[in-house]
Amino acid sequence: MIFSGGIDGSLVIWKIPENSRFDLNEPYLDSESPSMGSQVAVWDKCHENQPIWDIKFNTNGNLISVGSDQSVGLWRAPTAEEADQQSPDL
């Protein structure tokens, strides 16, 4: 999984396809869930619509995000099994 933070304060977890033979110049869409794409979880506006400066993943399976709104967020990341189901209980 890949974690990204946006300038809009959104935190997104992306699923990496198992088959590494895909075109890096084209967007990846999960054929089983094309509307979802490869997103596993999305937290919208988690830093009051302010940019996320940093994201860390700790050994307890949590994400820690730091926003330009001077806040720190703690988020439960989905397990590998939840990511495969693409319906984590967040």
mmCIF file of N, CA and C in Angstrom:
data_model
loop_
_atom_site.group_PDB
_atom_site.id
_atom_site.type_symbol
_atom_site.label_atom_id
_atom_site.label_comp_id
_atom_site.label_asym_id
_atom_site.label_seq_id
_atom_site.Cartn_x
_atom_site.Cartn_y
_atom_site.Cartn_z
ATOM 1 N N MET A 1 0.838 -1.177 0.000
ATOM 2 C CA MET A 1 0.000 0.000 0.000
ATOM 3 C C MET A 1 0.887 1.246 0.000
ATOM 4 N N ILE A 2 0.336 2.293 -0.570
ATOM 5 C CA ILE A 2 1.005 3.587 -0.612
ATOM 6 C C ILE A 2 0.092 4.590 0.074
ATOM 7 N N PHE A 3 0.671 5.488 0.838
ATOM 8 C CA PHE A 3 -0.080 6.513 1.549
ATOM 9 C C PHE A 3 0.255 7.865 0.939
ATOM 10 N N SER A 4 -0.766 8.706 0.749
ATOM 11 C CA SER A 4 -0.512 10.046 0.209
ATOM 12 C C SER A 4 -1.340 11.072 0.970
ATOM 13 N N GLY A 5 -0.791 12.263 1.062
ATOM 14 C CA GLY A 5 -1.492 13.382 1.680
ATOM 15 C C GLY A 5 -1.622 14.500 0.674
ATOM 16 N N GLY A 6 -2.784 15.106 0.612
ATOM 17 C CA GLY A 6 -3.029 16.134 -0.388
ATOM 18 C C GLY A 6 -3.006 17.539 0.163
ATOM 19 N N ILE A 7 -2.964 18.487 -0.751
ATOM 20 C CA ILE A 7 -2.988 19.891 -0.344
ATOM 21 C C ILE A 7 -4.372 20.286 0.170
ATOM 22 N N ASP A 8 -5.378 19.450 -0.091
ATOM 23 C CA ASP A 8 -6.734 19.715 0.404
ATOM 24 C C ASP A 8 -6.985 19.081 1.764
ATOM 25 N N GLY A 9 -5.954 18.494 2.383
ATOM 26 C CA GLY A 9 -6.091 17.878 3.693
ATOM 27 C C GLY A 9 -6.600 16.454 3.646
ATOM 28 N N SER A 10 -6.659 15.846 2.473
ATOM 29 C CA SER A 10 -7.131 14.466 2.352
ATOM 30 C C SER A 10 -5.971 13.491 2.496
ATOM 31 N N LEU A 11 -6.243 12.386 3.165
ATOM 32 C CA LEU A 11 -5.287 11.309 3.343
ATOM 33 C C LEU A 11 -5.841 10.108 2.583
ATOM 34 N N VAL A 12 -5.034 9.516 1.698
ATOM 35 C CA VAL A 12 -5.510 8.416 0.851
ATOM 36 C C VAL A 12 -4.559 7.236 0.962
ATOM 37 N N ILE A 13 -5.131 6.037 1.036
ATOM 38 C CA ILE A 13 -4.358 4.806 0.982
ATOM 39 C C ILE A 13 -4.643 4.164 -0.370
ATOM 40 N N TRP A 14 -3.577 3.819 -1.082
ATOM 41 C CA TRP A 14 -3.669 3.245 -2.417
ATOM 42 C C TRP A 14 -3.206 1.802 -2.391
ATOM 43 N N LYS A 15 -3.891 0.950 -3.141
ATOM 44 C CA LYS A 15 -3.511 -0.446 -3.284
ATOM 45 C C LYS A 15 -2.546 -0.581 -4.458
ATOM 46 N N ILE A 16 -1.468 -1.310 -4.242
ATOM 47 C CA ILE A 16 -0.496 -1.575 -5.292
ATOM 48 C C ILE A 16 -0.888 -2.889 -5.962
ATOM 49 N N PRO A 17 -1.007 -2.914 -7.278
ATOM 50 C CA PRO A 17 -1.385 -4.164 -7.940
ATOM 51 C C PRO A 17 -0.318 -5.234 -7.764
ATOM 52 N N GLU A 18 -0.770 -6.479 -7.623
ATOM 53 C CA GLU A 18 0.173 -7.581 -7.444
ATOM 54 C C GLU A 18 0.993 -7.803 -8.707
ATOM 55 N N ASN A 19 0.358 -7.674 -9.851
ATOM 56 C CA ASN A 19 1.063 -7.857 -11.113
ATOM 57 C C ASN A 19 1.816 -6.570 -11.422
ATOM 58 N N SER A 20 3.120 -6.609 -11.364
ATOM 59 C CA SER A 20 3.907 -5.397 -11.545
ATOM 60 C C SER A 20 4.072 -5.019 -13.015
ATOM 61 N N ARG A 21 3.419 -5.729 -13.915
ATOM 62 C CA ARG A 21 3.529 -5.422 -15.343
ATOM 63 C C ARG A 21 2.393 -4.501 -15.774
ATOM 64 N N PHE A 22 2.466 -3.280 -15.388
ATOM 65 C CA PHE A 22 1.495 -2.291 -15.839
ATOM 66 C C PHE A 22 2.248 -1.059 -16.296
ATOM 67 N N ASP A 23 1.590 -0.270 -17.128
ATOM 68 C CA ASP A 23 2.229 0.897 -17.729
ATOM 69 C C ASP A 23 2.258 2.038 -16.720
ATOM 70 N N LEU A 24 3.442 2.475 -16.338
ATOM 71 C CA LEU A 24 3.575 3.547 -15.364
ATOM 72 C C LEU A 24 3.089 4.888 -15.901
ATOM 73 N N ASN A 25 2.911 4.991 -17.210
ATOM 74 C CA ASN A 25 2.431 6.230 -17.815
ATOM 75 C C ASN A 25 0.919 6.289 -17.929
ATOM 76 N N GLU A 26 0.236 5.227 -17.518
ATOM 77 C CA GLU A 26 -1.224 5.163 -17.589
ATOM 78 C C GLU A 26 -1.787 4.972 -16.187
ATOM 79 N N PRO A 27 -2.972 5.530 -15.915
ATOM 80 C CA PRO A 27 -3.580 5.315 -14.591
ATOM 81 C C PRO A 27 -3.963 3.853 -14.405
ATOM 82 N N TYR A 28 -3.824 3.371 -13.190
ATOM 83 C CA TYR A 28 -4.205 1.994 -12.873
ATOM 84 C C TYR A 28 -5.614 1.986 -12.335
ATOM 85 N N LEU A 29 -6.486 1.161 -12.916
ATOM 86 C CA LEU A 29 -7.837 0.963 -12.411
ATOM 87 C C LEU A 29 -8.003 -0.499 -12.072
ATOM 88 N N ASP A 30 -8.519 -0.767 -10.890
ATOM 89 C CA ASP A 30 -8.774 -2.126 -10.457
ATOM 90 C C ASP A 30 -9.953 -2.660 -11.257
ATOM 91 N N SER A 31 -9.762 -3.742 -11.993
ATOM 92 C CA SER A 31 -10.822 -4.274 -12.855
ATOM 93 C C SER A 31 -12.015 -4.785 -12.057
ATOM 94 N N GLU A 32 -11.806 -5.167 -10.795
ATOM 95 C CA GLU A 32 -12.911 -5.647 -9.976
ATOM 96 C C GLU A 32 -13.749 -4.503 -9.427
ATOM 97 N N SER A 33 -13.191 -3.329 -9.345
ATOM 98 C CA SER A 33 -13.902 -2.178 -8.799
ATOM 99 C C SER A 33 -13.447 -0.911 -9.521
ATOM 100 N N PRO A 34 -13.819 -0.759 -10.803
ATOM 101 C CA PRO A 34 -13.296 0.369 -11.562
ATOM 102 C C PRO A 34 -13.702 1.730 -11.026
ATOM 103 N N SER A 35 -14.846 1.835 -10.366
ATOM 104 C CA SER A 35 -15.243 3.133 -9.829
ATOM 105 C C SER A 35 -14.374 3.542 -8.650
ATOM 106 N N MET A 36 -13.862 2.571 -7.920
ATOM 107 C CA MET A 36 -13.022 2.839 -6.766
ATOM 108 C C MET A 36 -11.569 3.052 -7.185
ATOM 109 N N GLY A 37 -11.193 2.552 -8.348
ATOM 110 C CA GLY A 37 -9.803 2.628 -8.757
ATOM 111 C C GLY A 37 -8.949 1.818 -7.806
ATOM 112 N N SER A 38 -7.797 2.304 -7.475
ATOM 113 C CA SER A 38 -6.931 1.565 -6.572
ATOM 114 C C SER A 38 -6.920 2.172 -5.173
ATOM 115 N N GLN A 39 -7.873 3.031 -4.879
ATOM 116 C CA GLN A 39 -7.970 3.604 -3.535
ATOM 117 C C GLN A 39 -8.564 2.583 -2.579
ATOM 118 N N VAL A 40 -7.951 2.460 -1.420
ATOM 119 C CA VAL A 40 -8.442 1.544 -0.394
ATOM 120 C C VAL A 40 -9.224 2.313 0.656
ATOM 121 N N ALA A 41 -8.716 3.458 1.060
ATOM 122 C CA ALA A 41 -9.367 4.269 2.084
ATOM 123 C C ALA A 41 -9.072 5.734 1.827
ATOM 124 N N VAL A 42 -10.042 6.582 2.158
ATOM 125 C CA VAL A 42 -9.881 8.023 1.984
ATOM 126 C C VAL A 42 -10.435 8.718 3.226
ATOM 127 N N TRP A 43 -9.635 9.609 3.789
ATOM 128 C CA TRP A 43 -10.097 10.488 4.857
ATOM 129 C C TRP A 43 -10.127 11.891 4.267
ATOM 130 N N ASP A 44 -11.312 12.429 4.026
ATOM 131 C CA ASP A 44 -11.442 13.761 3.442
ATOM 132 C C ASP A 44 -11.292 14.835 4.505
ATOM 133 N N LYS A 45 -10.623 15.891 4.148
ATOM 134 C CA LYS A 45 -10.526 17.095 4.978
ATOM 135 C C LYS A 45 -10.088 16.797 6.408
ATOM 136 N N CYS A 46 -9.124 15.888 6.550
ATOM 137 C CA CYS A 46 -8.733 15.497 7.906
ATOM 138 C C CYS A 46 -7.854 16.530 8.601
ATOM 139 N N HIS A 47 -7.417 17.541 7.895
ATOM 140 C CA HIS A 47 -6.653 18.624 8.510
ATOM 141 C C HIS A 47 -7.274 19.971 8.140
ATOM 142 N N GLU A 48 -8.587 20.053 8.309
ATOM 143 C CA GLU A 48 -9.335 21.299 8.083
ATOM 144 C C GLU A 48 -9.044 21.925 6.720
ATOM 145 N N ASN A 49 -9.005 21.093 5.688
ATOM 146 C CA ASN A 49 -8.763 21.538 4.307
ATOM 147 C C ASN A 49 -7.382 22.156 4.111
ATOM 148 N N GLN A 50 -6.468 21.906 5.010
ATOM 149 C CA GLN A 50 -5.108 22.430 4.905
ATOM 150 C C GLN A 50 -4.165 21.318 4.432
ATOM 151 N N PRO A 51 -3.078 21.665 3.757
ATOM 152 C CA PRO A 51 -2.150 20.646 3.244
ATOM 153 C C PRO A 51 -1.586 19.746 4.336
ATOM 154 N N ILE A 52 -1.358 18.489 3.947
ATOM 155 C CA ILE A 52 -0.687 17.535 4.822
ATOM 156 C C ILE A 52 0.802 17.611 4.519
ATOM 157 N N TRP A 53 1.595 17.832 5.548
ATOM 158 C CA TRP A 53 3.035 17.998 5.370
ATOM 159 C C TRP A 53 3.794 16.679 5.436
ATOM 160 N N ASP A 54 3.335 15.744 6.265
ATOM 161 C CA ASP A 54 4.090 14.507 6.438
ATOM 162 C C ASP A 54 3.156 13.391 6.868
ATOM 163 N N ILE A 55 3.513 12.161 6.498
ATOM 164 C CA ILE A 55 2.769 10.963 6.884
ATOM 165 C C ILE A 55 3.782 9.923 7.329
ATOM 166 N N LYS A 56 3.509 9.291 8.432
ATOM 167 C CA LYS A 56 4.352 8.197 8.924
ATOM 168 C C LYS A 56 3.451 7.007 9.234
ATOM 169 N N PHE A 57 4.003 5.825 9.106
ATOM 170 C CA PHE A 57 3.303 4.587 9.430
ATOM 171 C C PHE A 57 4.035 3.957 10.596
ATOM 172 N N ASN A 58 3.323 3.674 11.695
ATOM 173 C CA ASN A 58 4.019 3.094 12.846
ATOM 174 C C ASN A 58 3.796 1.590 12.918
ATOM 175 N N THR A 59 4.492 0.935 13.820
ATOM 176 C CA THR A 59 4.445 -0.530 13.918
ATOM 177 C C THR A 59 3.120 -1.048 14.457
ATOM 178 N N ASN A 60 2.288 -0.191 15.016
ATOM 179 C CA ASN A 60 0.970 -0.610 15.516
ATOM 180 C C ASN A 60 -0.083 -0.611 14.413
ATOM 181 N N GLY A 61 0.310 -0.266 13.189
ATOM 182 C CA GLY A 61 -0.639 -0.247 12.081
ATOM 183 C C GLY A 61 -1.414 1.045 11.979
ATOM 184 N N ASN A 62 -0.871 2.110 12.538
ATOM 185 C CA ASN A 62 -1.537 3.410 12.482
ATOM 186 C C ASN A 62 -0.777 4.363 11.583
ATOM 187 N N LEU A 63 -1.507 5.307 11.012
ATOM 188 C CA LEU A 63 -0.903 6.391 10.249
ATOM 189 C C LEU A 63 -0.876 7.626 11.123
ATOM 190 N N ILE A 64 0.195 8.359 11.045
ATOM 191 C CA ILE A 64 0.311 9.627 11.748
ATOM 192 C C ILE A 64 0.518 10.688 10.679
ATOM 193 N N SER A 65 -0.337 11.698 10.679
ATOM 194 C CA SER A 65 -0.222 12.764 9.690
ATOM 195 C C SER A 65 -0.034 14.097 10.396
ATOM 196 N N VAL A 66 0.740 14.961 9.749
ATOM 197 C CA VAL A 66 0.992 16.305 10.265
ATOM 198 C C VAL A 66 0.504 17.283 9.215
ATOM 199 N N GLY A 67 -0.366 18.198 9.638
ATOM 200 C CA GLY A 67 -0.932 19.160 8.703
ATOM 201 C C GLY A 67 -0.433 20.568 8.940
ATOM 202 N N SER A 68 -0.624 21.398 7.929
ATOM 203 C CA SER A 68 -0.205 22.792 8.054
ATOM 204 C C SER A 68 -1.130 23.570 8.984
ATOM 205 N N ASP A 69 -2.221 22.924 9.443
ATOM 206 C CA ASP A 69 -3.108 23.553 10.416
ATOM 207 C C ASP A 69 -2.584 23.381 11.841
ATOM 208 N N GLN A 70 -1.330 22.918 11.958
ATOM 209 C CA GLN A 70 -0.643 22.723 13.232
ATOM 210 C C GLN A 70 -1.267 21.613 14.069
ATOM 211 N N SER A 71 -1.816 20.586 13.373
ATOM 212 C CA SER A 71 -2.382 19.441 14.085
ATOM 213 C C SER A 71 -1.696 18.157 13.647
ATOM 214 N N VAL A 72 -1.802 17.158 14.509
ATOM 215 C CA VAL A 72 -1.294 15.825 14.231
ATOM 216 C C VAL A 72 -2.476 14.879 14.290
ATOM 217 N N GLY A 73 -2.609 14.035 13.274
ATOM 218 C CA GLY A 73 -3.716 13.079 13.235
ATOM 219 C C GLY A 73 -3.213 11.664 13.405
ATOM 220 N N LEU A 74 -4.001 10.822 14.058
ATOM 221 C CA LEU A 74 -3.699 9.408 14.235
ATOM 222 C C LEU A 74 -4.848 8.636 13.607
ATOM 223 N N TRP A 75 -4.536 7.776 12.626
ATOM 224 C CA TRP A 75 -5.552 7.083 11.843
ATOM 225 C C TRP A 75 -5.253 5.594 11.817
ATOM 226 N N ARG A 76 -6.284 4.777 11.918
ATOM 227 C CA ARG A 76 -6.094 3.322 11.831
ATOM 228 C C ARG A 76 -6.057 2.923 10.363
ATOM 229 N N ALA A 77 -4.937 2.375 9.939
ATOM 230 C CA ALA A 77 -4.803 1.910 8.559
ATOM 231 C C ALA A 77 -5.454 0.535 8.442
ATOM 232 N N PRO A 78 -6.053 0.237 7.299
ATOM 233 C CA PRO A 78 -6.647 -1.093 7.122
ATOM 234 C C PRO A 78 -5.571 -2.167 7.066
ATOM 235 N N THR A 79 -5.946 -3.365 7.480
ATOM 236 C CA THR A 79 -5.033 -4.504 7.368
ATOM 237 C C THR A 79 -4.946 -4.921 5.904
ATOM 238 N N ALA A 80 -4.024 -5.812 5.603
ATOM 239 C CA ALA A 80 -3.890 -6.311 4.225
ATOM 240 C C ALA A 80 -5.179 -6.999 3.776
ATOM 241 N N GLU A 81 -5.826 -7.726 4.685
ATOM 242 C CA GLU A 81 -7.081 -8.400 4.337
ATOM 243 C C GLU A 81 -8.183 -7.392 4.033
ATOM 244 N N GLU A 82 -8.268 -6.343 4.830
ATOM 245 C CA GLU A 82 -9.264 -5.298 4.576
ATOM 246 C C GLU A 82 -8.971 -4.580 3.269
ATOM 247 N N ALA A 83 -7.702 -4.360 2.984
ATOM 248 C CA ALA A 83 -7.333 -3.696 1.739
ATOM 249 C C ALA A 83 -7.729 -4.541 0.536
ATOM 250 N N ASP A 84 -7.586 -5.854 0.652
ATOM 251 C CA ASP A 84 -7.982 -6.744 -0.433
ATOM 252 C C ASP A 84 -9.480 -6.702 -0.662
ATOM 253 N N GLN A 85 -10.251 -6.513 0.415
ATOM 254 C CA GLN A 85 -11.709 -6.425 0.306
ATOM 255 C C GLN A 85 -12.148 -5.043 -0.142
ATOM 256 N N GLN A 86 -11.278 -4.052 -0.015
ATOM 257 C CA GLN A 86 -11.542 -2.648 -0.338
ATOM 258 C C GLN A 86 -12.775 -2.101 0.370
ATOM 259 N N SER A 87 -13.037 -2.628 1.564
ATOM 260 C CA SER A 87 -14.130 -2.087 2.364
ATOM 261 C C SER A 87 -13.725 -2.074 3.833
ATOM 262 N N PRO A 88 -12.657 -1.355 4.172
ATOM 263 C CA PRO A 88 -12.197 -1.350 5.567
ATOM 264 C C PRO A 88 -13.179 -0.640 6.481
ATOM 265 N N ASP A 89 -13.225 -1.086 7.702
ATOM 266 C CA ASP A 89 -14.059 -0.480 8.720
ATOM 267 C C ASP A 89 -13.246 0.614 9.398
ATOM 268 N N LEU A 90 -13.304 1.821 8.831
ATOM 269 C CA LEU A 90 -12.464 2.903 9.344
ATOM 270 C C LEU A 90 -13.256 3.824 10.238
#
